XYZ file of C-alpha atoms in Angstrom:
388
model
C -3.392 -24.103 18.049
C -7.249 -24.405 15.663
C -7.648 -21.983 13.388
C -10.827 -20.368 15.558
C -8.231 -20.070 18.587
C -5.104 -18.283 15.876
C -7.873 -15.992 14.185
C -8.909 -14.069 18.255
C -4.979 -14.546 18.761
C -4.508 -11.427 15.723
C -7.452 -9.879 16.677
C -6.172 -9.892 20.376
C -3.195 -9.090 19.667
C -5.063 -5.799 17.270
C -6.512 -4.786 20.084
C -3.114 -4.855 22.367
C -2.008 -2.232 18.833
C -4.764 -0.600 18.439
C -4.813 0.950 22.220
C -0.671 1.733 21.839
C -2.529 3.838 18.193
C -5.355 5.885 20.352
C -3.708 8.814 20.360
C -3.756 8.680 16.445
C -6.714 7.012 15.938
C -8.456 9.967 18.293
C -6.807 12.519 15.845
C -8.745 11.266 12.798
C -11.626 11.962 14.840
C -15.029 9.678 13.541
C -13.942 7.931 11.185
C -11.800 5.674 13.413
C -14.424 5.690 15.796
C -16.710 4.083 13.898
C -13.667 2.324 12.748
C -12.537 1.139 15.962
C -16.233 0.599 17.293
C -16.039 -2.398 14.874
C -13.230 -4.483 15.963
C -14.908 -3.932 19.141
C -18.142 -5.807 17.969
C -15.780 -8.161 16.485
C -14.575 -9.591 19.773
C -17.932 -8.973 21.743
C -19.717 -10.646 18.915
C -23.479 -8.358 19.141
C -21.304 -5.758 18.389
C -21.559 -3.986 22.067
C -17.941 -5.045 22.775
C -16.716 -7.027 26.013
C -14.319 -3.945 27.708
C -14.949 -1.141 25.261
C -17.697 1.046 26.060
C -15.925 3.931 25.167
C -16.290 3.464 21.689
C -19.922 3.457 21.438
C -20.536 6.620 22.484
C -18.486 7.412 19.586
C -20.099 6.199 17.074
C -23.140 8.248 17.165
C -25.558 6.035 15.710
C -25.397 3.055 18.124
C -27.215 0.117 17.121
C -30.130 1.269 16.587
C -30.774 -0.391 12.713
C -26.285 -1.341 12.277
C -24.457 -0.473 10.478
C -24.640 -0.443 6.454
C -22.481 -2.936 5.869
C -19.634 -5.399 7.644
C -16.271 -5.828 6.279
C -13.520 -8.373 7.211
C -9.874 -6.507 7.106
C -7.132 -9.340 5.991
C -4.332 -7.270 6.232
C -0.324 -8.143 4.352
C 2.206 -9.143 5.739
C 4.357 -6.290 7.198
C 0.814 -4.691 9.238
C -0.332 -1.396 10.361
C 2.614 1.163 10.900
C 4.253 0.346 7.727
C 3.294 4.295 6.959
C 2.634 3.088 3.089
C 0.748 0.322 1.718
C -1.655 -1.524 4.497
C -1.758 1.900 6.399
C -3.396 3.252 2.783
C -5.870 0.580 2.373
C -6.958 1.380 6.136
C -6.776 5.093 5.029
C -9.522 3.363 3.222
C -11.106 1.838 5.299
C -11.410 4.188 7.544
C -13.148 6.903 4.525
C -16.083 4.118 4.895
C -16.744 4.203 8.103
C -17.000 7.818 8.051
C -18.590 8.468 4.655
C -20.973 5.348 4.910
C -21.784 3.573 8.409
C -20.011 0.898 7.772
C -18.236 -0.745 10.441
C -15.246 -2.856 10.210
C -13.183 -5.633 11.612
C -9.201 -5.856 10.907
C -6.877 -9.032 11.297
C -2.250 -8.801 10.766
C -1.087 -11.986 9.746
C 2.519 -12.514 10.558
C 2.860 -15.121 7.863
C 2.090 -16.215 4.058
C 0.555 -19.067 5.715
C -2.198 -17.435 7.452
C -3.626 -16.348 5.218
C -6.108 -18.460 4.630
C -7.107 -19.476 7.558
C -7.895 -15.481 8.910
C -9.722 -15.603 5.504
C -11.725 -17.993 6.231
C -13.071 -17.017 9.600
C -14.473 -13.991 8.367
C -15.875 -15.830 5.957
C -17.662 -18.808 8.125
C -18.897 -15.953 10.757
C -22.485 -15.717 11.378
C -21.994 -13.197 14.461
C -21.456 -11.134 13.212
C -22.125 -12.213 9.367
C -19.256 -9.718 7.309
C -20.679 -8.784 4.209
C -17.617 -7.859 3.266
C -13.696 -9.164 3.075
C -11.213 -7.159 1.894
C -7.617 -9.220 1.226
C -5.069 -6.632 1.065
C -1.420 -8.138 -1.304
C -1.022 -10.054 -3.801
C 0.367 -12.981 -1.731
C -3.524 -13.515 -0.777
C -4.197 -14.461 -3.967
C -3.612 -18.621 -4.208
C -4.922 -19.070 -0.385
C -8.434 -16.964 -1.086
C -8.276 -19.012 -4.808
C -9.745 -21.585 -2.092
C -11.204 -19.291 0.180
C -13.576 -17.726 -2.276
C -14.480 -21.633 -3.011
C -14.922 -22.740 0.313
C -17.723 -20.055 0.686
C -19.718 -19.207 -2.712
C -21.961 -16.820 -1.404
C -19.480 -14.474 0.393
C -17.579 -11.777 -1.439
C -13.771 -11.285 -1.003
C -12.185 -8.125 -3.429
C -8.395 -8.858 -3.890
C -5.576 -5.841 -4.185
C -2.457 -6.257 -7.042
C -3.659 -9.830 -8.181
C -6.591 -10.964 -9.718
C -8.419 -14.311 -8.513
C -10.890 -15.417 -10.862
C -14.095 -16.420 -9.055
C -17.483 -14.741 -8.989
C -17.377 -14.190 -6.026
C -14.250 -12.172 -5.771
C -13.749 -8.471 -7.036
C -10.236 -7.528 -8.621
C -7.799 -4.802 -7.668
C -5.009 -4.066 -9.525
C -3.172 -1.040 -10.355
C -0.843 0.636 -12.953
C 1.887 0.771 -11.193
C 4.844 0.430 -13.774
C 3.596 3.560 -15.529
C 3.101 6.426 -11.438
C 6.881 4.141 -11.803
C 8.441 5.649 -15.472
C 8.049 8.715 -14.029
C 9.837 8.522 -11.188
C 12.567 7.061 -13.040
C 12.514 10.311 -15.227
C 12.997 12.034 -12.441
C 14.788 10.237 -10.656
C 17.442 10.676 -14.414
C 17.501 13.482 -14.132
C 17.751 14.786 -11.147
C 21.428 12.243 -10.655
C 22.875 13.689 -13.952
C 23.214 17.122 -12.564
C 24.144 18.790 -8.894
C 21.341 18.699 -7.293
C 21.501 19.110 -3.071
C 18.347 19.694 -1.134
C 17.899 19.677 2.771
C 19.937 16.574 3.849
C 20.814 15.562 0.498
C 22.953 15.922 -3.089
C 23.851 14.147 -6.419
C 27.098 13.709 -7.493
C 26.808 15.225 -11.052
C 29.683 13.308 -11.769
C 27.491 9.290 -11.292
C 24.182 9.025 -12.534
C 23.505 5.963 -11.333
C 19.968 5.311 -9.381
C 18.239 2.662 -7.716
C 15.954 0.260 -7.262
C 14.642 -2.220 -4.373
C 12.161 -4.264 -4.185
C 10.588 -6.507 -1.466
C 9.477 -9.810 -2.786
C 10.687 -9.950 -6.431
C 7.639 -11.421 -8.698
C 5.491 -9.678 -11.799
C 3.734 -7.297 -9.029
C 7.084 -5.926 -7.455
C 8.913 -6.600 -11.491
C 5.627 -3.556 -13.005
C 7.449 -1.231 -10.582
C 11.541 -1.740 -11.474
C 9.721 -1.484 -15.020
C 8.307 1.200 -15.325
C 11.093 2.820 -12.881
C 14.385 1.958 -15.513
C 11.928 2.660 -18.921
C 11.666 6.468 -17.195
C 15.118 6.292 -16.673
C 16.288 5.011 -19.858
C 13.555 7.216 -21.428
C 14.815 9.951 -19.783
C 18.954 9.822 -19.980
C 20.334 6.924 -21.768
C 22.979 5.978 -20.203
C 21.880 6.189 -16.432
C 22.515 3.787 -14.656
C 20.340 1.757 -12.525
C 21.347 -0.662 -9.695
C 18.333 -3.107 -8.558
C 18.755 -5.609 -5.504
C 15.576 -7.282 -3.317
C 15.737 -8.263 -0.259
C 13.319 -10.929 -0.158
C 10.747 -9.622 2.511
C 8.090 -6.464 2.803
C 9.456 -5.943 6.197
C 12.728 -6.550 6.917
C 14.244 -2.454 7.160
C 17.648 -3.973 8.039
C 17.631 -5.642 5.023
C 17.004 -2.724 3.033
C 19.431 -0.746 4.427
C 22.026 -3.062 3.722
C 20.542 -2.755 -0.310
C 20.610 0.814 -0.175
C 24.003 1.478 1.487
C 25.626 -0.822 -1.602
C 24.077 0.954 -4.012
C 25.212 4.803 -2.961
C 28.255 3.358 -2.190
C 28.780 2.347 -5.332
C 27.347 5.852 -7.001
C 23.975 5.448 -6.470
C 22.605 9.307 -6.024
C 18.748 9.144 -5.334
C 17.290 4.895 -4.028
C 12.626 4.088 -4.394
C 10.942 1.711 -3.702
C 8.299 -0.640 -3.861
C 9.731 -2.423 -0.561
C 7.183 -1.972 1.859
C 8.332 -1.636 5.411
C 11.879 -2.718 3.804
C 11.960 0.422 2.426
C 12.216 2.546 5.938
C 15.511 0.661 5.747
C 16.023 2.531 2.255
C 15.364 6.102 4.067
C 18.130 5.486 6.814
C 20.834 4.569 4.404
C 19.988 7.975 2.307
C 20.287 9.763 5.473
C 23.547 7.908 6.352
C 25.284 9.200 2.773
C 23.813 11.902 2.462
C 21.630 11.345 -0.738
C 18.115 10.756 -1.991
C 14.992 8.250 -1.998
C 11.610 8.084 -3.263
C 8.630 6.710 -1.319
C 6.087 4.534 -2.112
C 2.198 3.910 -1.654
C 1.512 6.684 0.207
C 2.960 9.837 0.411
C 6.045 8.981 2.421
C 7.477 11.817 2.845
C 3.947 12.997 5.539
C 4.334 9.612 6.448
C 8.077 8.796 8.264
C 8.340 12.737 8.304
C 11.737 11.329 10.494
C 12.793 11.092 6.782
C 11.991 14.399 5.136
C 14.976 15.818 4.273
C 15.873 12.956 1.887
C 12.395 12.075 0.257
C 12.351 13.353 -3.195
C 8.385 12.325 -4.026
C 6.550 9.022 -3.911
C 5.023 7.079 -6.278
C 1.340 6.924 -4.403
C -1.003 3.882 -5.023
C -4.194 4.593 -4.441
C -5.025 1.524 -2.374
C -7.497 2.675 -0.171
C -9.294 4.492 -2.912
C -10.370 0.646 -4.378
C -11.063 -0.476 -0.451
C -13.279 2.441 -0.613
C -15.334 1.801 -3.840
C -15.428 -1.705 -3.267
C -17.529 -0.907 0.409
C -18.955 1.465 -1.560
C -20.479 -1.001 -3.779
C -21.586 -3.852 -1.321
C -23.302 -0.907 0.573
C -24.907 0.264 -3.047
C -25.971 -3.076 -3.549
C -23.856 -3.625 -6.250
C -21.195 -4.811 -6.158
C -19.318 -7.197 -9.581
C -17.893 -10.710 -8.694
C -15.401 -11.418 -10.890
C -14.984 -8.282 -12.269
C -11.376 -7.015 -12.829
C -10.391 -3.266 -12.082
C -7.355 -1.658 -13.264
C -6.743 1.544 -12.216
C -3.940 3.411 -13.830
C -2.527 7.464 -14.088
C -5.857 8.033 -16.424
C -7.708 6.998 -13.297
C -5.551 8.372 -10.686
C -5.848 4.860 -9.037
C -1.681 5.968 -9.313
C 0.487 8.989 -9.312
C 3.879 10.922 -8.626
C 4.105 13.010 -5.752
C 7.231 15.088 -4.315
C 8.339 15.416 -0.649
C 6.119 17.936 1.491
C 9.776 19.332 2.351
C 12.062 18.445 -0.440
C 9.567 18.574 -3.697
C 9.091 22.834 -4.070
C 13.219 22.437 -4.731
C 13.379 20.284 -7.372
C 13.817 22.471 -10.635
C 10.849 23.248 -12.393
C 11.903 22.007 -15.653
C 11.716 18.873 -14.242
C 8.543 19.318 -13.386
C 7.053 20.245 -16.837
C 8.254 17.282 -17.895
C 7.201 15.612 -15.536
C 3.499 16.313 -15.944
C 3.961 16.160 -19.682
C 5.725 12.319 -19.791
C 2.740 12.041 -17.557
C -0.304 12.658 -20.049
C 1.630 11.411 -22.629
C 1.677 7.862 -21.477
C -2.709 8.711 -21.072
C -3.167 9.062 -25.002
C -1.000 6.800 -24.934
C 2.431 7.962 -27.069
C 4.021 5.920 -24.617
C 3.573 3.090 -23.651
C 5.168 1.399 -20.400
C 6.449 -2.287 -19.906
C 5.368 -4.444 -16.977
C 8.677 -6.523 -17.317
C 12.523 -5.885 -15.974
C 13.467 -8.138 -18.960
C 11.929 -5.935 -21.532
C 12.689 -2.184 -20.224
C-alpha cells in the first residue's frame, strides 16, 4: 500500500469512528461541528465534503472567507477515546475550531512506523494546504526530524519532545512536578487507614505502585516525580514500578496493577495512556485505589470514578491551542521550546470528582504547600527515576 493509500485509509477509518462518536460530538456544540466539517472538507479536497453536507450548516460561517487556518492532527498510538492523552489534544483542537475559526483534519496511527507517512501527507498536501501539523507524542520525534527537514516551509508542532528544527515548535511539560504531588498524596494515604467509594487502604502496608506505558525519558519523569514525592512525604513507603511496553494494552495494565495490589500496594498511579484503563479495572477488582493521568479520568473514565483518587493533568490541550493560535496570529516560533510546568499551569494534580471530598483536608493542605514550594524553587524535583 502506497503512502497516499495509507493516509486515506486512516482518514476513512477516522470518518467511521466519527460517525460512532456523533453523540459525543454533538454534545460539545459548535466547536466540534467546525472541526468535523474540517475533516469532511479534507476528504472532498475542496472544503465541501462529498457526503457530509449536514456539517456545513453547523459551521455557520460557511466558506465565504475560509478558515483562519487549517491544521492536521497526527495523534499518538492508542487513538482517540483513551480518555487521556489523545483526547486532551483533541480538546485543544476543538477549542481552536470554536474560538479561532480554524478547521482541522485528524489521523490515528496504529503503529509508530505510520507516523512519518502521515506527517508527510499533511505536509505535501496542497488541496487543502495545511498551515500547521500537530504531532502528538514523543514517539513521533524521530519521524518528525526527517519530515521537518524534507518540508522546510511547513510549520509543525510536537508535544512531549524537542525536535531541533527551524520549522518545529516543541512543547514539553513538567510531568515530574505534577507527579511529585501525586506521590505525596499517595504516601500520606497509604500510611493511614482510609476508605472511600469502592476502595480502601491498609494502614499497616505502606506501599504504592506505578505503571508506565513505554519506558523512556518521558515516562521516566512521571516515575521520578512520583517516587520523589512519596519519599518526601514518608521515607519508609515502598514504591513498586512496572512498564507494560505499550500505551494501548489495558489487559497488560490490569495484570501489572493486580500484581502490585496483591503485593500490598494501596494506590497505583499510571502514566500509560489507554493501558491505564486496566489499572482502573484492577483497582476495582482489588478494592484499592488508582490515580489517572493527562485528564481528570474520574470524569473521562467515569465508570471507575469510585476508585480514582486523583489525576495528574497535563494541559496538552493548551499546547495544541497555543500553537494554533500562534499560527493564526502569524507569530509561530519555529525552533522554540515551550516548557509548561506547575508555574505555567501546564500540569496540575486534580482530585477525583467522587472521592476528592473524602481525602483528609490535612493531606490536601500539604499538597498545596508543596506545590508552592516547587514553584518557588524550594524543592527541586528529579527527572530520572534512578535519582529519585
